[in-house]
Structure formats: C-alpha cells, structure tokens
Coordinates of C-alpha atoms in Angstrom, one line a residue:
M1 CA -4.7 7.3 10.9
D2 CA -3.7 7.2 14.7
K3 CA -3.2 3.1 13.9
I4 CA -1.0 4.1 11.3
T5 CA 1.3 6.6 13.3
N6 CA 1.5 4.2 16.4
A7 CA 2.8 0.9 14.0
L8 CA 5.2 3.0 12.2
N9 CA 6.9 5.2 14.9
G10 CA 10.6 5.0 16.1
K11 CA 11.1 1.7 13.9
K12 CA 12.2 1.0 10.5
A13 CA 9.1 -0.4 9.3
N14 CA 8.3 -3.6 7.3
I15 CA 5.5 -2.6 4.7
G16 CA 3.8 -5.7 2.1
Y17 CA 1.4 -5.3 0.2
I18 CA -1.3 -8.4 -1.4
V19 CA -4.1 -8.0 -4.0
G20 CA -7.5 -8.5 -2.3
G21 CA -9.0 -12.0 -2.9
Y22 CA -6.2 -13.2 -5.0
P23 CA -5.7 -15.9 -5.4
S24 CA -9.2 -16.6 -3.3
V25 CA -11.2 -15.0 -0.6
E26 CA -10.3 -17.9 1.8
H27 CA -6.6 -17.2 1.0
T28 CA -7.2 -13.3 1.8
K29 CA -9.0 -14.1 4.9
E30 CA -6.5 -16.9 6.0
F31 CA -3.7 -14.2 5.7
L32 CA -5.6 -11.7 7.7
A33 CA -6.1 -14.2 10.3
N34 CA -2.1 -14.4 10.6
L35 CA -1.0 -10.6 10.2
D36 CA -0.5 -9.7 13.8
A37 CA 2.1 -12.9 13.7
S38 CA 3.9 -11.8 10.5
C39 CA 7.2 -9.4 10.4
L40 CA 4.6 -6.6 8.8
D41 CA 4.1 -3.4 10.8
L42 CA 1.0 -2.3 8.1
L43 CA 0.0 -4.1 5.1
E44 CA -1.7 -2.4 2.0
I45 CA -4.7 -4.5 0.4
G46 CA -4.7 -3.6 -3.3
I47 CA -8.8 -3.4 -4.7
P48 CA -8.5 -5.8 -7.4
Y49 CA -9.2 -3.2 -10.8
S50 CA -8.9 -4.1 -14.6
D51 CA -6.5 -1.5 -15.3
P52 CA -4.0 -0.9 -12.6
L53 CA -1.8 1.7 -14.4
A54 CA 0.7 1.4 -11.8
D55 CA 1.3 -2.6 -11.5
G56 CA 3.9 -4.4 -13.4
K57 CA 2.6 -7.6 -14.6
V58 CA 2.9 -10.0 -11.9
I59 CA 0.3 -8.0 -9.8
T60 CA -1.3 -7.3 -13.1
K61 CA -2.0 -10.6 -13.6
A62 CA -3.3 -10.9 -10.0
S63 CA -5.6 -7.8 -10.2
F64 CA -7.4 -9.4 -13.4
S65 CA -7.7 -13.2 -12.5
A66 CA -9.7 -11.6 -9.2
T67 CA -11.6 -9.3 -11.2
Q68 CA -12.4 -12.0 -13.6
R69 CA -13.6 -13.8 -10.9
G70 CA -16.4 -11.2 -10.1
L71 CA -14.1 -9.3 -7.1
N72 CA -14.8 -5.5 -7.0
T73 CA -14.7 -3.4 -3.8
D74 CA -17.8 -4.6 -2.4
S75 CA -16.4 -8.0 -2.3
I76 CA -13.0 -6.6 -0.6
F77 CA -15.1 -4.8 1.7
E78 CA -17.0 -7.9 3.0
I79 CA -13.9 -10.0 3.2
L80 CA -12.3 -7.3 5.9
S81 CA -15.6 -6.9 8.2
E82 CA -15.7 -10.5 7.8
C83 CA -12.2 -10.3 9.4
K84 CA -12.8 -7.6 11.5
G85 CA -11.4 -8.1 15.1
R86 CA -8.6 -11.0 14.2
F87 CA -5.7 -8.6 13.5
N88 CA -4.5 -5.3 14.8
K89 CA -2.1 -3.6 12.6
P90 CA -2.7 -1.2 10.8
V91 CA -4.2 -2.2 6.9
V92 CA -4.6 0.6 4.0
F93 CA -5.8 0.4 0.6
L94 CA -4.1 0.9 -2.7
V95 CA -7.0 1.8 -5.3
Y96 CA -7.4 3.4 -8.0
F97 CA -9.3 6.9 -8.4
N98 CA -12.1 5.6 -10.4
L99 CA -13.1 2.9 -8.0
V100 CA -13.6 5.5 -5.3
F101 CA -15.2 8.0 -7.1
A102 CA -18.0 5.2 -8.1
Y103 CA -18.2 4.3 -5.0
G104 CA -19.1 7.8 -3.9
I105 CA -15.5 9.6 -1.9
E106 CA -17.2 10.0 1.4
N107 CA -18.8 6.9 1.4
F108 CA -15.8 5.0 -0.2
I109 CA -14.0 6.7 3.1
K110 CA -16.5 5.7 5.6
K111 CA -17.4 2.2 4.2
A112 CA -13.3 1.8 4.3
K113 CA -13.0 3.2 8.1
E114 CA -15.7 0.7 9.3
C115 CA -13.8 -2.4 7.9
G116 CA -10.9 -1.1 9.6
V117 CA -9.1 0.5 7.3
S118 CA -7.2 3.2 8.1
G119 CA -5.8 4.7 4.9
M120 CA -5.5 4.8 1.2
I121 CA -3.0 5.4 -1.5
V122 CA -4.7 6.6 -5.0
P123 CA -1.8 5.9 -7.6
D124 CA -3.7 8.5 -10.3
L125 CA -5.2 11.1 -8.3
P126 CA -2.8 14.3 -8.6
S127 CA -1.6 16.2 -6.0
E128 CA -3.7 19.3 -7.9
E129 CA -6.7 17.5 -8.1
S130 CA -6.6 15.6 -4.5
G131 CA -8.4 18.5 -2.5
E132 CA -11.7 17.4 -2.4
V133 CA -10.1 13.8 -1.0
F134 CA -7.6 15.3 1.2
A135 CA -9.9 17.2 3.1
I136 CA -12.8 14.5 3.4
C137 CA -9.9 12.2 4.2
Q138 CA -9.2 15.2 7.1
S139 CA -12.4 14.8 8.6
E140 CA -12.7 11.3 8.6
N141 CA -9.1 11.0 10.6
F142 CA -8.3 8.7 7.5
A143 CA -5.3 8.8 6.0
L144 CA -4.4 10.0 2.4
I145 CA -0.7 8.7 1.4
P146 CA 1.2 10.5 -1.2
L147 CA 3.3 8.9 -3.9
I148 CA 6.8 11.0 -4.5
S149 CA 9.0 9.6 -6.8
V150 CA 13.1 10.9 -8.2
T151 CA 11.1 12.6 -10.8
S152 CA 8.8 14.4 -8.5
G153 CA 11.3 17.2 -8.7
E154 CA 9.9 20.7 -7.3
R155 CA 6.5 19.2 -7.0
I156 CA 7.6 17.3 -3.6
G157 CA 6.4 20.4 -1.3
E158 CA 3.2 20.7 -3.0
I159 CA 2.7 16.8 -3.0
L160 CA 3.2 16.5 0.8
S161 CA 1.1 19.6 1.6
R162 CA -1.9 17.4 1.3
A163 CA -0.5 13.5 3.1
S164 CA -1.3 11.8 5.8
G165 CA 0.2 8.5 7.4
F166 CA 3.1 8.2 5.6
V167 CA 4.8 9.0 2.3
Y168 CA 5.2 6.3 0.0
A169 CA 8.6 7.2 -1.9
V170 CA 8.3 5.0 -5.5
G171 CA 12.0 3.6 -5.7
A172 CA 11.6 2.6 -9.4
I173 CA 11.1 4.6 -12.8
G174 CA 8.3 2.5 -14.1
V175 CA 5.5 0.1 -12.7
S176 CA 5.8 -2.1 -9.6
G177 CA 8.2 -5.3 -10.2
S178 CA 10.9 -2.4 -12.0
K179 CA 14.3 -1.7 -11.2
R180 CA 15.1 0.9 -8.6
A181 CA 17.0 3.6 -8.9
S182 CA 20.0 4.6 -8.1
T183 CA 20.8 4.2 -4.0
E184 CA 22.2 8.0 -4.6
R185 CA 19.1 9.5 -6.2
L186 CA 16.6 7.5 -3.9
K187 CA 18.8 8.9 -0.9
E188 CA 18.6 12.3 -2.2
L189 CA 14.8 11.7 -2.6
V190 CA 14.2 10.8 1.3
K191 CA 15.8 13.5 2.4
N192 CA 14.1 16.1 0.2
A193 CA 10.8 14.3 1.5
K194 CA 12.1 15.5 5.1
N195 CA 12.1 18.9 4.1
F196 CA 8.9 19.1 3.9
T197 CA 7.2 16.5 6.2
D198 CA 7.7 14.7 9.4
L199 CA 5.8 11.7 8.5
P200 CA 7.6 8.0 8.0
V201 CA 9.1 7.8 4.5
C202 CA 9.2 4.1 2.9
V203 CA 10.4 3.2 -0.4
G204 CA 8.6 0.8 -2.6
F205 CA 8.9 -0.5 -6.2
G206 CA 11.9 -2.3 -6.7
V207 CA 12.4 -3.8 -3.3
R208 CA 12.6 -7.3 -3.9
N209 CA 14.2 -9.0 -1.0
R210 CA 16.5 -9.0 2.2
D211 CA 19.2 -7.2 0.5
D212 CA 17.2 -4.6 -0.9
A213 CA 14.8 -3.7 1.9
N214 CA 18.3 -3.6 4.5
E215 CA 19.2 -1.2 1.9
V216 CA 16.5 0.8 1.7
K217 CA 16.2 1.0 5.3
S218 CA 19.7 2.2 5.7
Y219 CA 18.4 6.0 4.7
A220 CA 14.4 5.3 4.7
D221 CA 11.9 4.7 7.3
G222 CA 10.7 1.8 6.0
A223 CA 10.7 -0.9 3.0
I224 CA 7.8 -2.1 1.0
I225 CA 7.5 -5.2 -0.9
G226 CA 5.0 -5.9 -3.4
T227 CA 5.6 -8.2 -6.3
A228 CA 7.4 -10.9 -4.5
I229 CA 4.7 -11.2 -2.4
V230 CA 2.1 -11.3 -4.5
E231 CA 4.2 -14.4 -6.1
L232 CA 4.5 -15.7 -2.7
T233 CA 1.0 -16.1 -2.5
D234 CA 0.8 -18.0 -5.9
K235 CA 3.0 -20.9 -3.9
F236 CA 1.7 -20.8 -0.1
S237 CA -0.5 -19.7 2.2
G238 CA -1.6 -19.9 6.4
K239 CA 1.2 -19.4 8.9
E240 CA 4.2 -20.7 5.8
L241 CA 3.0 -17.9 3.8
I242 CA 3.8 -15.3 6.7
N243 CA 7.2 -17.5 7.3
E244 CA 8.3 -17.1 3.9
I245 CA 7.8 -13.3 3.9
A246 CA 9.4 -12.9 7.2
K247 CA 12.7 -14.3 4.7
L248 CA 12.5 -11.1 2.3
Y249 CA 12.7 -8.2 5.4

C-alpha cells in the first residue's frame, strides 16, 4: 500500500489496465518487464473471469479469451511470481469477488502480496458487505481501492470510510468503454469525494486518449485508461506497446 502512496503522491497519475495473460502469458510477462520504462505510474491487472459485469465488450472478449485458454487466478499469480523483481512500479488487481472468495479471502491477499501486488479493486463488492475484506486488507497493509460514481450520492462517505490506496471514480454511467459522464458531474464527484478522504481520486471508464486524460487530470488526481490499452495489446508488444501507450496520456 505504501508503494501506491509513493507512486501517486504529488503528481497527476497515469494508471493503466491490462487483462492478465492476454493475448498470451508471454505477452504479459514482456509487458511487466517493460513496465518501469513506461509512462504508467500504476498498473491494474485484471484476473480473467467468465462474467466480468463491469466490463465492456473489448475487455469482456479479452477476459473470456484468457479463460478459454485455461488462465485462472493461479495462472496470474504464477506470472507475477516469475516477474517479481523485474519491475518496481506498483501493481494492483482488478478482481471479481467470487474469485477472491473461492480462493479464501486471507489466502488470496497473502498470496497477492507474496507476488508483489499492492492492492485490489473489487467491482462487485458493495461497501456494505466489505467490512471483513477491508479488515483483512488493513491487517496485511494491502489496499482495498473503492469505486464511486456519479450515482453514488449520499453513499460516498460510507464507501470511502473503507478505502485505501486511491479512489477509483467511475467516469461513465455503464461498463468500461462507455461514454464519459459530463465534466461538470465528474468535477462534482471528485470534489465531493475530497470531503471524505485525503486519498488520490482518479477517474476511469470513458477515458480513451490524451485529450480525455488531460481533461480529467485537470480536476482529478489521475487518469485511468483500460479499454484503449487492451485494444493496443492486440496489435503491439514489448517496447513498441509501451511507446504506443505513451501516446494515450
């Protein structure tokens, strides 16, 4: 968790997302080997899942493709274990709760830490049901990164009472890759969140290119790009992929 704080402190952060093991295990390993040379300050790795309810068609297709090739939670742990020591920038999981629960919450978090992961985003874990997970994360110094949106309303304070690492402000009303909500609504969302937390508030969903990233960084602490990066992983790899990602921020 301290790694996240150090990486995001005092800057407008660039955060990216990939699907672990997509389009291949070797592709992900090569990406991690080049992570420190990238423009990214933090990387989210999605653990492949057959029913990724928060994701649009691009990420859903990538995740399904990975699961069809047999990739699972242990596969992603193996990739990260093999790559440990090859990068220093913080990595967090985006993972659906069923995968965490099936593994055992405490076991999952401890294994993730062993692999060099600093925290996790769990899109389908309501704040009202996150008490046990948050307590374990706190005891393990592992970030539980919350999601808030323009529809969170009066629940924002409650959601952010169990938050660590940073705050993921969902910039679209819908799944990843959807059209971003209005600037006015997102500015108000970030401002409201700042009333309840000192954590960085970063905006994702609907952020696809440099213009989008610069706009959200004018009022938020960072920009999160997922779908556009996953699209690039179909076309590029290694240092060429890193160069292409730099054009998005």
